[in-house]
Amino acid sequence: MSFAVQQTPQRPLPGAYIATPAQGRQQQPSNIQSLAFSTTTSAVQNNAQQQSPYSAPVQQPRAPQPPNPTETLKPIERGARTINQVLVDETRYPELDSYVGRLYPNLSQFPPTNIPKEGTSSDYEILSDGPSQPFQKTKVYDIPERIFDQYNRAQVSTIMGLFAEINHAWITIDNALYLWDYTHPNPELIGFEEQPNSITAVKLVVPRAGVFVPAITHLLVVATTLEMFLVGVACQAGQGGSGTVSLYQTKMQISIRGLDIHVIEGSAKTGRIFFSGRGDHDVYELTYQQEEKWFQSRCGKINQTTNAITALTPAVPFTKKAPHEHVVQLVVDDSRNLLYTLSSRSSIRTFHLQPPNTLVCVISRNRNDIFGNVLHMVSRTDLVGPKAAIVSISPISSREASKLHLMATTSTGCRLFLSATASYSWSTSSSSSPPTSMQVQHVRFPPSQNPQSPQPPQQQSNQMSNYQGGPGIDTQSRSLDRTRTALRYPPGYFLSFVPGNQQGTTDLIFLSTPDTGRIAKEQDHSQRSLYREIGSYLDLGSRVEDLGLVSAPFAAASSPAGFGNELAVQYDVSSTEIAILTNTGIHTIRRRRLVDVLAATIRQGGGGQGVEVEVRKFIQHYGRCESAATALAVACGQGQDVTPDSRLAKITDLDILEHARRMFVDHGGKAILNENSIVDQAVPAIDAVRPSPRHQGLALYISRLVRSIWKAYIIHESITPTGGLSVAPTVSLQKLQNTQRDLTQLHEFLNSNKTFIEGLAGPEALVRASTKQQEVILQAEHRALHSLVVLISDIIEAISFVLVLFDERTHEIVLSLADTIRQQVRQLTYEGLFATTNGKELAKELVKAIVNRNIASGSNVDTIAEALRRRCGSFCSADDVVIFKAQEQLKRASEAGGASDYGRNLLNESLRLFQQVAASLSMDQLQWAVNQFVSMQFYAGAIQLALSVAKESDGGNRALSWITDGRPEQDPREAVFNSRTQCYDLVHQVISAVDQNSSQAPDTIDGQYTLTAKRRNEAYSVIDNSDDEVFQTDLYDWYLAQGWSDRLLEVQSPYIVTYLRRKSAHDIAHADLLWRYYAQSDKFHDAASVQLQLAKSGFDLSLEKRIEYLGRAKANASVFTSGIGRQPRQVLLHEVSDLLDVANIQDDLLQRLKADTRISPERRPEVLKGLNGQILSLTEVMQYLLYLMFYVLTFSSKLYNGYADQASYFDLCILIYQASDYRNPADIKATWQNLLEYTHKETMDREEPLPYEAVIEKVRTLGSRLNLSESTFPITELVPMLEKYAYEYQRNVGPPTWIIDTFLDLQVPYESILPVLEQMFYNDEAPFQGRNRRYIANDLLYLIQRWYQDTERAGGRILGGESNAQAISEILQVLQNNGLDDQKVEECRALRMRIEQMLR
């Protein structure tokens, strides 16, 4: 944050509020009233925290707010930001209300508004003939002799006047009206003599739109003693500023008999015409229209005031006759739709103009009311006494002041500024709200009679002390006594005409103007700006008849703030020129610009020391910043002066230019480091430096040169009458050329003087820095100045480009642009073209369009490109030239034919050139080139070019890193990827074109490849050999989007596996393709790994699908794969098998639950969903099973007690024991026991099949799935358990040997069953006691018989060997003697005999 530096003290005042630093913001002035309540334009409101240069006490430059420490600006951006800041500051020139009638807050309203408060002033600086005079007499034009000849023949009356806006003067001689161009040395007289009556008044007005043909630009309103005529005026501009005027009869006239019309006024906005005469106080309106209507002629008149005056005039006794009063002046304020009248008795009336032909009198103030307001502000003055009268009124538009409406001038030279207000609001700027009251807000007294001499004692008592502490106000000055008339032009040019002698044959003109520079540089900003004026007297030696503005009315802005800033527009628009008609000729005077004043001051300074003294005075008056800007302008040849032959010419005197140069270099001030901001705000030191006034002066000068084009659009589109497109510049080419010339002169000046200007001298200037602080200051000054120098260069070149653009057929160029680009070009401003990257890109698009149009028309590309590079090099780079050549080669190839060898060579050359500048190719250019290549079947080249552009657009391969990181959202790398995919989309189009073309032609003819096949192979060779992984990824995505998964499996590229791996993590289709690709490539181990991961993945897969993947994985893992060792294969196979076991258990549970009728229909989907998905762990399956038992089914108990009975899913529990390697014998035995009981019970309930059969099936199933595990399929427990079950529940049911057959069918070894049965036989435990032992004995005998038969049939050792045979023989002997039936005893004996025989 930087503050305006006072001379004393040099620190911010105590209590200053330091706002948060922000770019471009400045410290507010301490004036609380203006801070909170001042009325500003929108531009000022948007920048309310920025300090205007006009309020800096010594015009120290404002340092831009230090940006964020991380912010870095390019020089061009920094320069543009400075210019924008200065342009905003220029709009903060104080509005008229702020120094003519101080604005004060109206706290009775919310939000508070500003209201004017009365004031007085008489601050003048009267200058005698010298360089600082505000106005300069330029030329005198004589009245033609023929006019005098006609004048001598006058019999009744003669009137003279000026139409300065069309450079014509006029004279009426009796009934004739003559016009002539007073600027022409030998003018032609244009006469209007078609009527016989004496002319009483003439006025040039603007006609109502649509009534006359466009050629009629003005109307002459001619009033005679009997009638009023409308005469059409057609003005045609000629060379050298002169023009021709033609008069046309309109046949529009009205009768005005007896009105004695002498005052006419017109509204330029509405075309309405008002007039009044000496016979009464009424205001009439002349109405006119194009055609006659029912009860309404083409031309008529309306008395607009009779009723209104009666309503506002108080009743007068009939015994006393009022003095005669008539209107002497009519003025219109189109900005507020108001008409003011001044009467012969100094009464002022205000009328509101309402469409179409209504005029309402809203205010009427007589002289006593108006002067009474003045006497409330001034205790004593004779200047507004009974003898004073109001001699003229001048409107003040709402563009110039928001509160002040009117200025009235008295016969004593006082200027009364009046404000009209509505009853409900102080703001009356809206034309729809007419005012209801009017009062004087400010009185401007005339200058003292002799301001150089001390006031005499008798006058000191008549001075009113200035309440602002300034010099006293002279309220008794008679310097402008006997003012005959006066006129005010924006922004405050005042001309008062006082008789120069007693006879009144000559006039002395007093001219004054606001001292713009000093008003802008008001030192004490805590007080209001003073109304400072510069004045001078001009004696023309003749009587003034009329005067008018030759130039357009002044307006530096469209709103009050900044409206009167003459400094801002002194290089942008011509200086105000006023023509004054006297009885001897037409005199023209010109408002001197500040640059002209400085040049004249240097010229008349006397050289050497005298010039130095004048320079210091100038700086003291206007501050260093403004002085630096003005000196720079003079040094660059902006100064003008009137030559002895009355020509206005630029000052080229080398001495004057040298003094101005030295003034800019030597008095430009120094940059200042704000150390407080470094400590308090922690900003970089270089950003805390406030650049020098020299830098600010340079910025001011640049901004004033470009202000009118900076925000302007470059082109304007319109439709021609024939329906075509017309494209025209919004700024005239002459204006652009002038701006470019001025900037070129400035650039040359800075280049030639950079060694003398601190900050432009370069690195060698740092040698002179004695401290680190000075070094930082020099660096900051260089950065600031360098940014402006760069901006100047870019503006010069950009203007050259615009001139080149409009040298071409611009409408064809614009039509050739894409719609989006065309819309952006429509919205492109000069600022955007000068200082933004987007503007440069749009300019390049236009350059390409220019070149393409010329190539299409057959022009040589080298000639065009060289011309563009010479005039605007940055808009046509070396890469652009290569692109143009490549396009030309492509066009020539198209003409030669792509199938010919010559055409093919041209295509290859074009591809080479395009690849050379691939980084500079735009998408439109790439698309055009690819389309051209495809049209000539140069598919490989089209693909190669698109891939090259994609690669060059992402040099750091950020798109690939974005892909490998999982494509995070809202990542800046995504935009890079999207940019590359645009190129890849073109490749897709090429592939489609290749496939389509190939499908229509055979691959071979007579065993030879066809041309179509060769080009297809070339194209796919480029694709397959591409090392662009991002492209390959995009290509595979496109293949799948087209449904070409088989084509993807045929790809032989190292990137396909990477692609499928990356995609398979998120998409099952890609994962399926991955294992299929592995299997097709004989990489079975990798395929099994992918299938295993799929089975374990979080994809939405059914349990059946996962088991299928595991089954395939088990099969693939079992196959030998080259390069994979045995151990990794076994590890994978083991993992797959284990998971498959768990999955099968889970599937069993799922299938069981599907058939379980005990689950309610409402709970069934939820229960099944939990199982029919991802494979659970054994713990999760157990927890799920427990959940079912406890909460889903009917019982609520502990372990395995969740169903209507305890025997439910016991087989699943046994499988879980097996899978989890659970070895608790008691739990396992109990579970088997429960399983047998549940199976028997369930079978009995169903009554089919037989219970023993269900038990056999259950045991066989579990035995197979448990692989006869010793822990979960314990033979020692199961055999007794089944024997007991058969005895208790299935005795004499089914085959007696079903138990032994069941185990033998499961391939349980005989050696495992025999000991169990033998032990049961010897233990003699219930229920196998006594005779019941025969059941065990029978099973033992059957088992041994089966063993013997199997071993005998196999031909091996009987019963597993002699030891086994000996033991079995002994067992048979025991069985023979105990427990067997008779039949079984014989079988046992026979078997024992055979065994014994074998043992012998």
PDB file of C-alpha atoms in Angstrom, residues 604-677:
ATOM      1  CA  GLN A 604       9.521  32.924 -24.639  1.00  0.00           C
ATOM      2  CA  GLY A 605      11.616  31.954 -21.632  1.00  0.00           C
ATOM      3  CA  GLY A 606      14.698  33.642 -22.983  1.00  0.00           C
ATOM      4  CA  GLY A 607      16.868  30.534 -22.956  1.00  0.00           C
ATOM      5  CA  GLY A 608      19.160  29.184 -20.276  1.00  0.00           C
ATOM      6  CA  GLN A 609      18.324  30.412 -16.790  1.00  0.00           C
ATOM      7  CA  GLY A 610      15.097  32.031 -17.913  1.00  0.00           C
ATOM      8  CA  VAL A 611      13.732  28.741 -19.204  1.00  0.00           C
ATOM      9  CA  GLU A 612      14.781  26.998 -16.019  1.00  0.00           C
ATOM     10  CA  VAL A 613      12.825  29.511 -13.936  1.00  0.00           C
ATOM     11  CA  GLU A 614       9.725  29.036 -16.099  1.00  0.00           C
ATOM     12  CA  VAL A 615      10.079  25.275 -15.901  1.00  0.00           C
ATOM     13  CA  ARG A 616      10.161  25.356 -12.116  1.00  0.00           C
ATOM     14  CA  LYS A 617       7.075  27.582 -12.075  1.00  0.00           C
ATOM     15  CA  PHE A 618       5.316  25.163 -14.363  1.00  0.00           C
ATOM     16  CA  ILE A 619       6.169  22.215 -12.102  1.00  0.00           C
ATOM     17  CA  GLN A 620       5.018  24.178  -9.061  1.00  0.00           C
ATOM     18  CA  HIS A 621       1.684  24.903 -10.738  1.00  0.00           C
ATOM     19  CA  TYR A 622       0.930  21.481 -12.186  1.00  0.00           C
ATOM     20  CA  GLY A 623       3.059  18.960 -10.335  1.00  0.00           C
ATOM     21  CA  ARG A 624       5.883  16.745 -11.490  1.00  0.00           C
ATOM     22  CA  CYS A 625       3.768  14.005 -13.051  1.00  0.00           C
ATOM     23  CA  GLU A 626       1.756  16.319 -15.254  1.00  0.00           C
ATOM     24  CA  SER A 627       4.842  18.377 -16.028  1.00  0.00           C
ATOM     25  CA  ALA A 628       6.746  15.241 -17.068  1.00  0.00           C
ATOM     26  CA  ALA A 629       3.887  14.137 -19.328  1.00  0.00           C
ATOM     27  CA  THR A 630       3.618  17.597 -20.902  1.00  0.00           C
ATOM     28  CA  ALA A 631       7.368  17.957 -21.391  1.00  0.00           C
ATOM     29  CA  LEU A 632       7.476  14.539 -23.027  1.00  0.00           C
ATOM     30  CA  ALA A 633       4.663  15.563 -25.369  1.00  0.00           C
ATOM     31  CA  VAL A 634       6.508  18.732 -26.378  1.00  0.00           C
ATOM     32  CA  ALA A 635       9.722  16.784 -26.919  1.00  0.00           C
ATOM     33  CA  CYS A 636       7.802  14.383 -29.188  1.00  0.00           C
ATOM     34  CA  GLY A 637       6.460  17.230 -31.326  1.00  0.00           C
ATOM     35  CA  GLN A 638       2.935  17.567 -29.917  1.00  0.00           C
ATOM     36  CA  GLY A 639       3.193  21.300 -29.292  1.00  0.00           C
ATOM     37  CA  GLN A 640       1.316  23.608 -31.684  1.00  0.00           C
ATOM     38  CA  ASP A 641       1.284  27.340 -32.295  1.00  0.00           C
ATOM     39  CA  VAL A 642      -0.192  29.831 -34.707  1.00  0.00           C
ATOM     40  CA  THR A 643       2.248  30.894 -37.380  1.00  0.00           C
ATOM     41  CA  PRO A 644       2.506  34.482 -38.654  1.00  0.00           C
ATOM     42  CA  ASP A 645       0.397  33.518 -41.649  1.00  0.00           C
ATOM     43  CA  SER A 646      -2.396  32.358 -39.269  1.00  0.00           C
ATOM     44  CA  ARG A 647      -1.769  28.675 -39.733  1.00  0.00           C
ATOM     45  CA  LEU A 648      -1.794  26.179 -36.886  1.00  0.00           C
ATOM     46  CA  ALA A 649       1.439  24.210 -37.097  1.00  0.00           C
ATOM     47  CA  LYS A 650       3.433  21.856 -34.913  1.00  0.00           C
ATOM     48  CA  ILE A 651       6.408  23.270 -33.104  1.00  0.00           C
ATOM     49  CA  THR A 652       9.594  21.797 -34.524  1.00  0.00           C
ATOM     50  CA  ASP A 653      12.099  24.302 -33.115  1.00  0.00           C
ATOM     51  CA  LEU A 654      15.051  22.167 -32.012  1.00  0.00           C
ATOM     52  CA  ASP A 655      15.832  24.421 -29.036  1.00  0.00           C
ATOM     53  CA  ILE A 656      12.298  24.051 -27.720  1.00  0.00           C
ATOM     54  CA  LEU A 657      12.382  20.283 -28.204  1.00  0.00           C
ATOM     55  CA  GLU A 658      15.764  20.082 -26.462  1.00  0.00           C
ATOM     56  CA  HIS A 659      14.578  22.109 -23.469  1.00  0.00           C
ATOM     57  CA  ALA A 660      11.517  19.881 -23.209  1.00  0.00           C
ATOM     58  CA  ARG A 661      13.735  16.804 -23.356  1.00  0.00           C
ATOM     59  CA  ARG A 662      15.925  18.128 -20.582  1.00  0.00           C
ATOM     60  CA  MET A 663      12.868  18.993 -18.534  1.00  0.00           C
ATOM     61  CA  PHE A 664      11.610  15.411 -18.832  1.00  0.00           C
ATOM     62  CA  VAL A 665      15.008  13.894 -18.041  1.00  0.00           C
ATOM     63  CA  ASP A 666      16.238  16.291 -15.345  1.00  0.00           C
ATOM     64  CA  HIS A 667      12.969  17.082 -13.564  1.00  0.00           C
ATOM     65  CA  GLY A 668      11.318  13.676 -13.717  1.00  0.00           C
ATOM     66  CA  GLY A 669      11.799  12.998 -10.039  1.00  0.00           C
ATOM     67  CA  LYS A 670      12.947   9.785  -8.389  1.00  0.00           C
ATOM     68  CA  ALA A 671      11.395   6.546  -7.330  1.00  0.00           C
ATOM     69  CA  ILE A 672      10.743   6.110  -3.612  1.00  0.00           C
ATOM     70  CA  LEU A 673      10.915   2.972  -1.483  1.00  0.00           C
ATOM     71  CA  ASN A 674       8.101   2.673   1.030  1.00  0.00           C
ATOM     72  CA  GLU A 675       9.913   0.899   3.838  1.00  0.00           C
ATOM     73  CA  ASN A 676       6.796   0.764   6.021  1.00  0.00           C
ATOM     74  CA  SER A 677       5.037  -1.544   3.588  1.00  0.00           C
TER      75      SER A 677
END
